C-alpha cells in the first residue's frame, strides 16, 4: 500500500510541475505578443526561445523563427546579430562547432552598435561561448573569456543581473579547481549584485544553489543552511524553475552531513520527482549518487551498493570517463567494506583502464592491496576451521587442503594465463583492425590532398592565364583599337565638313570602337581586376559590388575590419568565390538587395553573402553555369576553410564562409 501511495503522489507532482512550466511559457509568450514596440516584441520572442531551449528545441526554433519574421526583410545588423546569437544558443549543446561559428558572426554584427544593450548581449554571448570551451575541457580558456570578455561587457552594460551571473561563473570555475574559499567570495558578490534586481528570482535561486553546494564542499554546514533557507522561499514561488532538483540535491547533502537520515530521504524523493518532471537525467544521476553516499556514511553498505548500482546507467548514458571512474572507485570501496575482495579487485581493474598514467601507480597499489587482503582472509578462514578439530586431524586436513590449494592455485594460474592470452590476442586483433582503418583513412586523406593539389595547380594555371590574357587584351588589343580610333578621328578632322555622309559613317565606326574598347576593358577587368592586384581585397570587392549593382538590384559591401596583408592566393580565392556568388544571386535570386559582409576575428576571415530573394533549393552537385557549389567549396578547402548555406522559400539565401588566417 505504501508503494502505491508513493507512486500516486509522484504522478501528481509531475503533472503539477509540467503545468507550471507550460503556464510560465504561456506567460512569457503573452508578454511578447502584447509588447508595444517591434523591438520589445522581438526580444520577448527571443526570451521565449531561450526558455524552451532547456525543454524542447523544436519550440525554441519555432519562436526564434517568429522573432526573425518580426525583423522584416531587411533587418539591421544588430537584429541579425541577435538572431545568430540565439541560434547559437540552440546549437551549443549538440553542434558546438557550428555554435562557435554563429557566436563569432553574432559578435561581429552586435559590435556595429555601441550601446548598453549591445554590451549586454555580447556579455551573454561570450559567456555561452565559454561554456562550449568548458565542455571541450578548456577551463583555462573559459576563465580568460569571462575575465576579459563577459564580465567587462556586463559592467559596461550597467546590468547588475548580468554582472551577478558572470561573478557566479567565476565562482563555478574556481570551484572546479577546488579553490572553494575564493569561489565563496565570488558567490557572495554575485548575490550582492542581484540583491535589488526585480523579476530575477530564478537567477538568485541558481546562485544560492551553487553557493550552498560550494559551502557543503567546504564542510561549512552553517553557511550552507543559510543559503538553503533563502533558496527554499524561491522553490515555493517558482514551481517551473529548472533549478529545483539542484536545491533538493543540496538539501540531501546537507542532511547527510549532519546525520539526519529521514529528512535526507524526503529531500531525495522531492528531488527525484522534480528531476523526472523536468526530464533532467543528469540530476537524477546526481541524486542517486548522493543517496548512495548517505547510506555509505551510515554504514549501510548493502543499501548503498543498490543505489550506486542503479545510478550506473546514468553514468554510462552521459559517456563521461571521470564519472565512470568515480562509479567504479566507489563500487570498489563498497565491495571492500562488504568483504567481497574479488569483486573489489575487478572494480579496481576496470578503474585502472579508465584513469590516465598520472594515477596508474596509485591504482596498481590499491589493486594489489585488495588482492593481498583477499588472500589473507582466505588463509584466516582456513586457520579458524582447522582450530575446531584435534591436532592430528588438523594436520591431515591441513595437508589435504594445502595440496588442494596448490592444485587450485595451479589451475587458477593456468586459467588466468589462458584468459589473459585470449584477451591479449583479442586486443591485438582490435589493434590490427584499428590500424587498418587508420591506414585507409590516411589513404583517403592523401587522395583528397592530392586532388586538392591538382585542383590548386589547375586554378593557379587558370589565374595565370587570365592575368596574361587580361594584360594582352588591355595593353595590346586595347592599344591597337585606341590607335585606330585616333587615326579615324584625325581623318574626320582633316576632311572637315566636305562630305557629311562619309563623316557620319566614320563617326558611327568611332562610336563602335568606343563601345568595343569599353567591352574589352570590362572583359579584362573580369579576368584580373587591377584593384585586386595593386589595391588589395577591400578595394577589389568594393569595385565588384559597384559593378554588379543595377537600378533594380542594390549590392551593398560592408567592411568590418579587413586588412591589406592577405596573401595573393587568399585574395584571389575570396574574390572569385564572391564574384560567383554575387553573379548567381543577380541572375537567379530575383532579389532587390544583396549584402556582402566581410570581417576578421581571432585570426579567422568571415565572409557572408545574403540576399532577400525568392530562395533556392541548395544543391551539392556542380551547377550548369559558373563555378558551382562543389568548385566553390574546393576553392575554400584549399585554404582549410568551410562554407555553410541557408535558404528558405521567400526569405532569401545566405552563404557563410570562414577561413583561418
PDB file of N, CA, C and O in Angstrom, residues 251-322:
ATOM      1  N   UNK A 251      20.061  19.980  -0.453  1.00  0.00           N
ATOM      2  CA  UNK A 251      19.417  19.740   0.830  1.00  0.00           C
ATOM      3  C   UNK A 251      19.700  18.322   1.315  1.00  0.00           C
ATOM      4  O   UNK A 251      19.957  18.095   2.509  1.00  0.00           O
ATOM      5  N   UNK A 252      19.669  17.359   0.381  1.00  0.00           N
ATOM      6  CA  UNK A 252      20.007  15.977   0.720  1.00  0.00           C
ATOM      7  C   UNK A 252      21.442  15.891   1.245  1.00  0.00           C
ATOM      8  O   UNK A 252      21.718  15.228   2.249  1.00  0.00           O
ATOM      9  N   UNK A 253      22.369  16.567   0.567  1.00  0.00           N
ATOM     10  CA  UNK A 253      23.767  16.553   1.004  1.00  0.00           C
ATOM     11  C   UNK A 253      23.910  17.171   2.394  1.00  0.00           C
ATOM     12  O   UNK A 253      24.665  16.675   3.242  1.00  0.00           O
ATOM     13  N   UNK A 254      23.166  18.261   2.634  1.00  0.00           N
ATOM     14  CA  UNK A 254      23.227  18.924   3.945  1.00  0.00           C
ATOM     15  C   UNK A 254      22.758  17.974   5.052  1.00  0.00           C
ATOM     16  O   UNK A 254      23.436  17.803   6.076  1.00  0.00           O
ATOM     17  N   UNK A 255      21.594  17.335   4.855  1.00  0.00           N
ATOM     18  CA  UNK A 255      21.081  16.412   5.876  1.00  0.00           C
ATOM     19  C   UNK A 255      22.011  15.209   6.040  1.00  0.00           C
ATOM     20  O   UNK A 255      22.127  14.655   7.140  1.00  0.00           O
ATOM     21  N   UNK A 256      22.653  14.793   4.959  1.00  0.00           N
ATOM     22  CA  UNK A 256      23.616  13.693   5.070  1.00  0.00           C
ATOM     23  C   UNK A 256      24.788  14.096   5.962  1.00  0.00           C
ATOM     24  O   UNK A 256      25.241  13.317   6.797  1.00  0.00           O
ATOM     25  N   UNK A 257      25.274  15.320   5.773  1.00  0.00           N
ATOM     26  CA  UNK A 257      26.440  15.740   6.542  1.00  0.00           C
ATOM     27  C   UNK A 257      26.127  15.928   8.021  1.00  0.00           C
ATOM     28  O   UNK A 257      27.003  15.751   8.867  1.00  0.00           O
ATOM     29  N   UNK A 258      24.872  16.298   8.353  1.00  0.00           N
ATOM     30  CA  UNK A 258      24.545  16.479   9.770  1.00  0.00           C
ATOM     31  C   UNK A 258      23.891  15.230  10.357  1.00  0.00           C
ATOM     32  O   UNK A 258      23.495  15.230  11.529  1.00  0.00           O
ATOM     33  N   UNK A 259      23.748  14.143   9.546  1.00  0.00           N
ATOM     34  CA  UNK A 259      23.291  12.855  10.061  1.00  0.00           C
ATOM     35  C   UNK A 259      21.800  12.724  10.249  1.00  0.00           C
ATOM     36  O   UNK A 259      21.356  11.917  11.081  1.00  0.00           O
ATOM     37  N   UNK A 260      20.976  13.465   9.495  1.00  0.00           N
ATOM     38  CA  UNK A 260      19.516  13.355   9.609  1.00  0.00           C
ATOM     39  C   UNK A 260      18.992  12.540   8.427  1.00  0.00           C
ATOM     40  O   UNK A 260      18.685  13.076   7.357  1.00  0.00           O
ATOM     41  N   UNK A 261      18.885  11.244   8.647  1.00  0.00           N
ATOM     42  CA  UNK A 261      18.545  10.312   7.570  1.00  0.00           C
ATOM     43  C   UNK A 261      17.138  10.540   7.025  1.00  0.00           C
ATOM     44  O   UNK A 261      16.936  10.583   5.807  1.00  0.00           O
ATOM     45  N   UNK A 262      16.136  10.680   7.911  1.00  0.00           N
ATOM     46  CA  UNK A 262      14.742  10.803   7.446  1.00  0.00           C
ATOM     47  C   UNK A 262      14.554  12.054   6.585  1.00  0.00           C
ATOM     48  O   UNK A 262      13.915  12.003   5.523  1.00  0.00           O
ATOM     49  N   UNK A 263      15.103  13.180   7.028  1.00  0.00           N
ATOM     50  CA  UNK A 263      14.992  14.402   6.224  1.00  0.00           C
ATOM     51  C   UNK A 263      15.721  14.261   4.893  1.00  0.00           C
ATOM     52  O   UNK A 263      15.280  14.774   3.863  1.00  0.00           O
ATOM     53  N   UNK A 264      16.854  13.570   4.923  1.00  0.00           N
ATOM     54  CA  UNK A 264      17.611  13.357   3.687  1.00  0.00           C
ATOM     55  C   UNK A 264      16.794  12.546   2.690  1.00  0.00           C
ATOM     56  O   UNK A 264      16.768  12.842   1.486  1.00  0.00           O
ATOM     57  N   UNK A 265      16.092  11.503   3.185  1.00  0.00           N
ATOM     58  CA  UNK A 265      15.272  10.672   2.286  1.00  0.00           C
ATOM     59  C   UNK A 265      14.103  11.477   1.708  1.00  0.00           C
ATOM     60  O   UNK A 265      13.737  11.297   0.545  1.00  0.00           O
ATOM     61  N   UNK A 266      13.524  12.380   2.512  1.00  0.00           N
ATOM     62  CA  UNK A 266      12.437  13.224   1.991  1.00  0.00           C
ATOM     63  C   UNK A 266      12.959  14.152   0.886  1.00  0.00           C
ATOM     64  O   UNK A 266      12.298  14.344  -0.145  1.00  0.00           O
ATOM     65  N   UNK A 267      14.142  14.716   1.096  1.00  0.00           N
ATOM     66  CA  UNK A 267      14.730  15.582   0.064  1.00  0.00           C
ATOM     67  C   UNK A 267      15.005  14.788  -1.204  1.00  0.00           C
ATOM     68  O   UNK A 267      14.825  15.287  -2.328  1.00  0.00           O
ATOM     69  N   UNK A 268      15.436  13.542  -1.039  1.00  0.00           N
ATOM     70  CA  UNK A 268      15.704  12.685  -2.208  1.00  0.00           C
ATOM     71  C   UNK A 268      14.430  12.470  -3.024  1.00  0.00           C
ATOM     72  O   UNK A 268      14.441  12.609  -4.257  1.00  0.00           O
ATOM     73  N   UNK A 269      13.327  12.132  -2.338  1.00  0.00           N
ATOM     74  CA  UNK A 269      12.076  11.886  -3.053  1.00  0.00           C
ATOM     75  C   UNK A 269      11.591  13.135  -3.780  1.00  0.00           C
ATOM     76  O   UNK A 269      11.151  13.076  -4.927  1.00  0.00           O
ATOM     77  N   UNK A 270      11.689  14.289  -3.127  1.00  0.00           N
ATOM     78  CA  UNK A 270      11.270  15.533  -3.779  1.00  0.00           C
ATOM     79  C   UNK A 270      12.164  15.846  -4.978  1.00  0.00           C
ATOM     80  O   UNK A 270      11.692  16.294  -6.027  1.00  0.00           O
ATOM     81  N   UNK A 271      13.458  15.640  -4.829  1.00  0.00           N
ATOM     82  CA  UNK A 271      14.378  15.918  -5.932  1.00  0.00           C
ATOM     83  C   UNK A 271      14.146  15.004  -7.114  1.00  0.00           C
ATOM     84  O   UNK A 271      14.171  15.436  -8.277  1.00  0.00           O
ATOM     85  N   UNK A 272      13.912  13.713  -6.853  1.00  0.00           N
ATOM     86  CA  UNK A 272      13.649  12.757  -7.937  1.00  0.00           C
ATOM     87  C   UNK A 272      12.379  13.148  -8.695  1.00  0.00           C
ATOM     88  O   UNK A 272      12.327  13.127  -9.936  1.00  0.00           O
ATOM     89  N   UNK A 273      11.333  13.527  -7.965  1.00  0.00           N
ATOM     90  CA  UNK A 273      10.075  13.924  -8.614  1.00  0.00           C
ATOM     91  C   UNK A 273      10.288  15.147  -9.499  1.00  0.00           C
ATOM     92  O   UNK A 273       9.823  15.198 -10.647  1.00  0.00           O
ATOM     93  N   UNK A 274      11.007  16.150  -8.977  1.00  0.00           N
ATOM     94  CA  UNK A 274      11.235  17.378  -9.753  1.00  0.00           C
ATOM     95  C   UNK A 274      12.107  17.103 -10.969  1.00  0.00           C
ATOM     96  O   UNK A 274      11.852  17.618 -12.066  1.00  0.00           O
ATOM     97  N   UNK A 275      13.147  16.286 -10.813  1.00  0.00           N
ATOM     98  CA  UNK A 275      14.051  15.997 -11.930  1.00  0.00           C
ATOM     99  C   UNK A 275      13.340  15.224 -13.034  1.00  0.00           C
ATOM    100  O   UNK A 275      13.537  15.483 -14.228  1.00  0.00           O
ATOM    101  N   UNK A 276      12.502  14.255 -12.655  1.00  0.00           N
ATOM    102  CA  UNK A 276      11.764  13.496 -13.669  1.00  0.00           C
ATOM    103  C   UNK A 276      10.746  14.371 -14.375  1.00  0.00           C
ATOM    104  O   UNK A 276      10.527  14.241 -15.585  1.00  0.00           O
ATOM    105  N   UNK A 277      10.123  15.267 -13.639  1.00  0.00           N
ATOM    106  CA  UNK A 277       9.143  16.165 -14.264  1.00  0.00           C
ATOM    107  C   UNK A 277       9.806  17.059 -15.298  1.00  0.00           C
ATOM    108  O   UNK A 277       9.205  17.387 -16.322  1.00  0.00           O
ATOM    109  N   UNK A 278      11.056  17.447 -15.053  1.00  0.00           N
ATOM    110  CA  UNK A 278      11.769  18.331 -15.980  1.00  0.00           C
ATOM    111  C   UNK A 278      12.573  17.554 -17.014  1.00  0.00           C
ATOM    112  O   UNK A 278      13.181  18.149 -17.900  1.00  0.00           O
ATOM    113  N   UNK A 279      12.619  16.223 -16.888  1.00  0.00           N
ATOM    114  CA  UNK A 279      13.434  15.429 -17.809  1.00  0.00           C
ATOM    115  C   UNK A 279      14.922  15.655 -17.614  1.00  0.00           C
ATOM    116  O   UNK A 279      15.706  15.531 -18.548  1.00  0.00           O
ATOM    117  N   UNK A 280      15.340  15.975 -16.386  1.00  0.00           N
ATOM    118  CA  UNK A 280      16.738  16.288 -16.080  1.00  0.00           C
ATOM    119  C   UNK A 280      17.463  15.001 -15.693  1.00  0.00           C
ATOM    120  O   UNK A 280      17.579  14.641 -14.518  1.00  0.00           O
ATOM    121  N   UNK A 281      17.982  14.281 -16.687  1.00  0.00           N
ATOM    122  CA  UNK A 281      18.625  12.995 -16.437  1.00  0.00           C
ATOM    123  C   UNK A 281      19.898  13.129 -15.604  1.00  0.00           C
ATOM    124  O   UNK A 281      20.204  12.282 -14.771  1.00  0.00           O
ATOM    125  N   UNK A 282      20.640  14.190 -15.848  1.00  0.00           N
ATOM    126  CA  UNK A 282      21.896  14.340 -15.108  1.00  0.00           C
ATOM    127  C   UNK A 282      21.617  14.533 -13.616  1.00  0.00           C
ATOM    128  O   UNK A 282      22.334  13.991 -12.772  1.00  0.00           O
ATOM    129  N   UNK A 283      20.587  15.287 -13.263  1.00  0.00           N
ATOM    130  CA  UNK A 283      20.278  15.496 -11.850  1.00  0.00           C
ATOM    131  C   UNK A 283      19.731  14.225 -11.217  1.00  0.00           C
ATOM    132  O   UNK A 283      19.949  13.969 -10.029  1.00  0.00           O
ATOM    133  N   UNK A 284      19.030  13.388 -11.992  1.00  0.00           N
ATOM    134  CA  UNK A 284      18.619  12.078 -11.484  1.00  0.00           C
ATOM    135  C   UNK A 284      19.840  11.261 -11.067  1.00  0.00           C
ATOM    136  O   UNK A 284      19.858  10.615 -10.019  1.00  0.00           O
ATOM    137  N   UNK A 285      20.867  11.287 -11.896  1.00  0.00           N
ATOM    138  CA  UNK A 285      22.105  10.592 -11.589  1.00  0.00           C
ATOM    139  C   UNK A 285      22.736  11.158 -10.316  1.00  0.00           C
ATOM    140  O   UNK A 285      23.163  10.423  -9.423  1.00  0.00           O
ATOM    141  N   UNK A 286      22.755  12.477 -10.206  1.00  0.00           N
ATOM    142  CA  UNK A 286      23.381  13.137  -9.056  1.00  0.00           C
ATOM    143  C   UNK A 286      22.639  12.795  -7.762  1.00  0.00           C
ATOM    144  O   UNK A 286      23.256  12.551  -6.719  1.00  0.00           O
ATOM    145  N   UNK A 287      21.315  12.791  -7.811  1.00  0.00           N
ATOM    146  CA  UNK A 287      20.530  12.477  -6.626  1.00  0.00           C
ATOM    147  C   UNK A 287      20.740  11.039  -6.176  1.00  0.00           C
ATOM    148  O   UNK A 287      20.876  10.759  -4.977  1.00  0.00           O
ATOM    149  N   UNK A 288      20.775  10.106  -7.116  1.00  0.00           N
ATOM    150  CA  UNK A 288      21.018   8.711  -6.764  1.00  0.00           C
ATOM    151  C   UNK A 288      22.405   8.537  -6.152  1.00  0.00           C
ATOM    152  O   UNK A 288      22.588   7.764  -5.218  1.00  0.00           O
ATOM    153  N   UNK A 289      23.374   9.269  -6.688  1.00  0.00           N
ATOM    154  CA  UNK A 289      24.722   9.166  -6.132  1.00  0.00           C
ATOM    155  C   UNK A 289      24.767   9.736  -4.713  1.00  0.00           C
ATOM    156  O   UNK A 289      25.433   9.181  -3.830  1.00  0.00           O
ATOM    157  N   UNK A 290      24.054  10.832  -4.453  1.00  0.00           N
ATOM    158  CA  UNK A 290      24.027  11.402  -3.106  1.00  0.00           C
ATOM    159  C   UNK A 290      23.331  10.470  -2.120  1.00  0.00           C
ATOM    160  O   UNK A 290      23.731  10.384  -0.951  1.00  0.00           O
ATOM    161  N   UNK A 291      22.278   9.753  -2.574  1.00  0.00           N
ATOM    162  CA  UNK A 291      21.619   8.802  -1.685  1.00  0.00           C
ATOM    163  C   UNK A 291      22.556   7.641  -1.366  1.00  0.00           C
ATOM    164  O   UNK A 291      22.583   7.141  -0.238  1.00  0.00           O
ATOM    165  N   UNK A 292      23.314   7.221  -2.377  1.00  0.00           N
ATOM    166  CA  UNK A 292      24.341   6.203  -2.112  1.00  0.00           C
ATOM    167  C   UNK A 292      25.303   6.690  -1.030  1.00  0.00           C
ATOM    168  O   UNK A 292      25.640   5.953  -0.087  1.00  0.00           O
ATOM    169  N   UNK A 293      25.759   7.949  -1.134  1.00  0.00           N
ATOM    170  CA  UNK A 293      26.707   8.489  -0.159  1.00  0.00           C
ATOM    171  C   UNK A 293      26.093   8.518   1.237  1.00  0.00           C
ATOM    172  O   UNK A 293      26.796   8.319   2.237  1.00  0.00           O
ATOM    173  N   UNK A 294      24.765   8.782   1.322  1.00  0.00           N
ATOM    174  CA  UNK A 294      24.091   8.780   2.616  1.00  0.00           C
ATOM    175  C   UNK A 294      24.199   7.408   3.274  1.00  0.00           C
ATOM    176  O   UNK A 294      24.617   7.285   4.436  1.00  0.00           O
ATOM    177  N   UNK A 295      23.809   6.354   2.542  1.00  0.00           N
ATOM    178  CA  UNK A 295      23.873   5.005   3.107  1.00  0.00           C
ATOM    179  C   UNK A 295      25.316   4.578   3.373  1.00  0.00           C
ATOM    180  O   UNK A 295      25.591   3.862   4.339  1.00  0.00           O
ATOM    181  N   UNK A 296      26.227   5.026   2.542  1.00  0.00           N
ATOM    182  CA  UNK A 296      27.645   4.709   2.774  1.00  0.00           C
ATOM    183  C   UNK A 296      28.122   5.319   4.083  1.00  0.00           C
ATOM    184  O   UNK A 296      28.782   4.656   4.894  1.00  0.00           O
ATOM    185  N   UNK A 297      27.777   6.599   4.326  1.00  0.00           N
ATOM    186  CA  UNK A 297      28.212   7.259   5.560  1.00  0.00           C
ATOM    187  C   UNK A 297      27.575   6.630   6.791  1.00  0.00           C
ATOM    188  O   UNK A 297      28.165   6.650   7.877  1.00  0.00           O
ATOM    189  N   UNK A 298      26.352   6.078   6.627  1.00  0.00           N
ATOM    190  CA  UNK A 298      25.667   5.447   7.756  1.00  0.00           C
ATOM    191  C   UNK A 298      26.129   4.017   7.983  1.00  0.00           C
ATOM    192  O   UNK A 298      25.687   3.365   8.929  1.00  0.00           O
ATOM    193  N   UNK A 299      26.995   3.514   7.107  1.00  0.00           N
ATOM    194  CA  UNK A 299      27.482   2.146   7.248  1.00  0.00           C
ATOM    195  C   UNK A 299      26.527   1.106   6.716  1.00  0.00           C
ATOM    196  O   UNK A 299      26.748  -0.097   6.923  1.00  0.00           O
ATOM    197  N   UNK A 300      25.470   1.515   6.019  1.00  0.00           N
ATOM    198  CA  UNK A 300      24.517   0.563   5.427  1.00  0.00           C
ATOM    199  C   UNK A 300      24.987   0.259   4.004  1.00  0.00           C
ATOM    200  O   UNK A 300      24.431   0.739   3.016  1.00  0.00           O
ATOM    201  N   UNK A 301      26.017  -0.561   3.925  1.00  0.00           N
ATOM    202  CA  UNK A 301      26.726  -0.745   2.666  1.00  0.00           C
ATOM    203  C   UNK A 301      25.905  -1.502   1.621  1.00  0.00           C
ATOM    204  O   UNK A 301      26.058  -1.266   0.424  1.00  0.00           O
ATOM    205  N   UNK A 302      25.032  -2.412   2.063  1.00  0.00           N
ATOM    206  CA  UNK A 302      24.237  -3.155   1.087  1.00  0.00           C
ATOM    207  C   UNK A 302      23.244  -2.222   0.384  1.00  0.00           C
ATOM    208  O   UNK A 302      23.086  -2.261  -0.840  1.00  0.00           O
ATOM    209  N   UNK A 303      22.584  -1.367   1.166  1.00  0.00           N
ATOM    210  CA  UNK A 303      21.668  -0.386   0.569  1.00  0.00           C
ATOM    211  C   UNK A 303      22.434   0.605  -0.305  1.00  0.00           C
ATOM    212  O   UNK A 303      21.983   0.987  -1.391  1.00  0.00           O
ATOM    213  N   UNK A 304      23.617   1.008   0.171  1.00  0.00           N
ATOM    214  CA  UNK A 304      24.446   1.926  -0.615  1.00  0.00           C
ATOM    215  C   UNK A 304      24.807   1.291  -1.951  1.00  0.00           C
ATOM    216  O   UNK A 304      24.781   1.946  -3.003  1.00  0.00           O
ATOM    217  N   UNK A 305      25.136  -0.002  -1.926  1.00  0.00           N
ATOM    218  CA  UNK A 305      25.505  -0.694  -3.167  1.00  0.00           C
ATOM    219  C   UNK A 305      24.334  -0.715  -4.154  1.00  0.00           C
ATOM    220  O   UNK A 305      24.502  -0.541  -5.360  1.00  0.00           O
ATOM    221  N   UNK A 306      23.119  -0.909  -3.635  1.00  0.00           N
ATOM    222  CA  UNK A 306      21.938  -0.954  -4.503  1.00  0.00           C
ATOM    223  C   UNK A 306      21.753   0.369  -5.252  1.00  0.00           C
ATOM    224  O   UNK A 306      21.539   0.392  -6.471  1.00  0.00           O
ATOM    225  N   UNK A 307      21.858   1.502  -4.532  1.00  0.00           N
ATOM    226  CA  UNK A 307      21.637   2.795  -5.177  1.00  0.00           C
ATOM    227  C   UNK A 307      22.810   3.193  -6.071  1.00  0.00           C
ATOM    228  O   UNK A 307      22.618   3.840  -7.102  1.00  0.00           O
ATOM    229  N   UNK A 308      24.013   2.806  -5.688  1.00  0.00           N
ATOM    230  CA  UNK A 308      25.146   3.104  -6.564  1.00  0.00           C
ATOM    231  C   UNK A 308      25.039   2.310  -7.856  1.00  0.00           C
ATOM    232  O   UNK A 308      25.293   2.836  -8.951  1.00  0.00           O
ATOM    233  N   UNK A 309      24.629   1.033  -7.747  1.00  0.00           N
ATOM    234  CA  UNK A 309      24.473   0.207  -8.952  1.00  0.00           C
ATOM    235  C   UNK A 309      23.358   0.742  -9.837  1.00  0.00           C
ATOM    236  O   UNK A 309      23.465   0.718 -11.073  1.00  0.00           O
ATOM    237  N   UNK A 310      22.278   1.256  -9.234  1.00  0.00           N
ATOM    238  CA  UNK A 310      21.163   1.778 -10.049  1.00  0.00           C
ATOM    239  C   UNK A 310      21.547   3.050 -10.781  1.00  0.00           C
ATOM    240  O   UNK A 310      20.929   3.409 -11.782  1.00  0.00           O
ATOM    241  N   UNK A 311      22.562   3.766 -10.281  1.00  0.00           N
ATOM    242  CA  UNK A 311      22.979   5.011 -10.949  1.00  0.00           C
ATOM    243  C   UNK A 311      23.940   4.755 -12.099  1.00  0.00           C
ATOM    244  O   UNK A 311      24.293   5.675 -12.822  1.00  0.00           O
ATOM    245  N   UNK A 312      24.379   3.502 -12.279  1.00  0.00           N
ATOM    246  CA  UNK A 312      25.383   3.227 -13.307  1.00  0.00           C
ATOM    247  C   UNK A 312      24.870   3.550 -14.703  1.00  0.00           C
ATOM    248  O   UNK A 312      25.607   4.059 -15.545  1.00  0.00           O
ATOM    249  N   UNK A 313      23.584   3.246 -14.949  1.00  0.00           N
ATOM    250  CA  UNK A 313      23.030   3.514 -16.286  1.00  0.00           C
ATOM    251  C   UNK A 313      23.123   4.988 -16.629  1.00  0.00           C
ATOM    252  O   UNK A 313      23.408   5.368 -17.761  1.00  0.00           O
ATOM    253  N   UNK A 314      22.918   5.870 -15.617  1.00  0.00           N
ATOM    254  CA  UNK A 314      23.002   7.313 -15.882  1.00  0.00           C
ATOM    255  C   UNK A 314      24.424   7.704 -16.235  1.00  0.00           C
ATOM    256  O   UNK A 314      24.670   8.484 -17.145  1.00  0.00           O
ATOM    257  N   UNK A 315      25.416   7.139 -15.516  1.00  0.00           N
ATOM    258  CA  UNK A 315      26.807   7.468 -15.825  1.00  0.00           C
ATOM    259  C   UNK A 315      27.164   7.017 -17.237  1.00  0.00           C
ATOM    260  O   UNK A 315      27.832   7.724 -17.988  1.00  0.00           O
ATOM    261  N   UNK A 316      26.699   5.796 -17.609  1.00  0.00           N
ATOM    262  CA  UNK A 316      27.002   5.291 -18.954  1.00  0.00           C
ATOM    263  C   UNK A 316      26.354   6.151 -20.017  1.00  0.00           C
ATOM    264  O   UNK A 316      26.935   6.413 -21.070  1.00  0.00           O
ATOM    265  N   UNK A 317      25.117   6.630 -19.761  1.00  0.00           N
ATOM    266  CA  UNK A 317      24.422   7.452 -20.754  1.00  0.00           C
ATOM    267  C   UNK A 317      25.172   8.739 -21.040  1.00  0.00           C
ATOM    268  O   UNK A 317      25.224   9.209 -22.164  1.00  0.00           O
ATOM    269  N   UNK A 318      25.786   9.343 -20.005  1.00  0.00           N
ATOM    270  CA  UNK A 318      26.467  10.619 -20.209  1.00  0.00           C
ATOM    271  C   UNK A 318      27.870  10.437 -20.764  1.00  0.00           C
ATOM    272  O   UNK A 318      28.512  11.402 -21.147  1.00  0.00           O
ATOM    273  N   UNK A 319      28.336   9.195 -20.835  1.00  0.00           N
ATOM    274  CA  UNK A 319      29.600   8.893 -21.511  1.00  0.00           C
ATOM    275  C   UNK A 319      30.740   9.790 -21.007  1.00  0.00           C
ATOM    276  O   UNK A 319      31.551  10.294 -21.765  1.00  0.00           O
ATOM    277  N   UNK A 320      30.768   9.968 -19.684  1.00  0.00           N
ATOM    278  CA  UNK A 320      31.796  10.789 -19.069  1.00  0.00           C
ATOM    279  C   UNK A 320      32.783   9.866 -18.377  1.00  0.00           C
ATOM    280  O   UNK A 320      32.435   9.137 -17.449  1.00  0.00           O
ATOM    281  N   UNK A 321      34.045   9.897 -18.835  1.00  0.00           N
ATOM    282  CA  UNK A 321      35.050   8.978 -18.305  1.00  0.00           C
ATOM    283  C   UNK A 321      35.270   9.214 -16.814  1.00  0.00           C
ATOM    284  O   UNK A 321      35.406   8.269 -16.036  1.00  0.00           O
ATOM    285  N   UNK A 322      35.288  10.482 -16.396  1.00  0.00           N
ATOM    286  CA  UNK A 322      35.520  10.770 -14.984  1.00  0.00           C
ATOM    287  C   UNK A 322      34.392  10.221 -14.118  1.00  0.00           C
ATOM    288  O   UNK A 322      34.633   9.700 -13.029  1.00  0.00           O
TER     289      UNK A 322
END
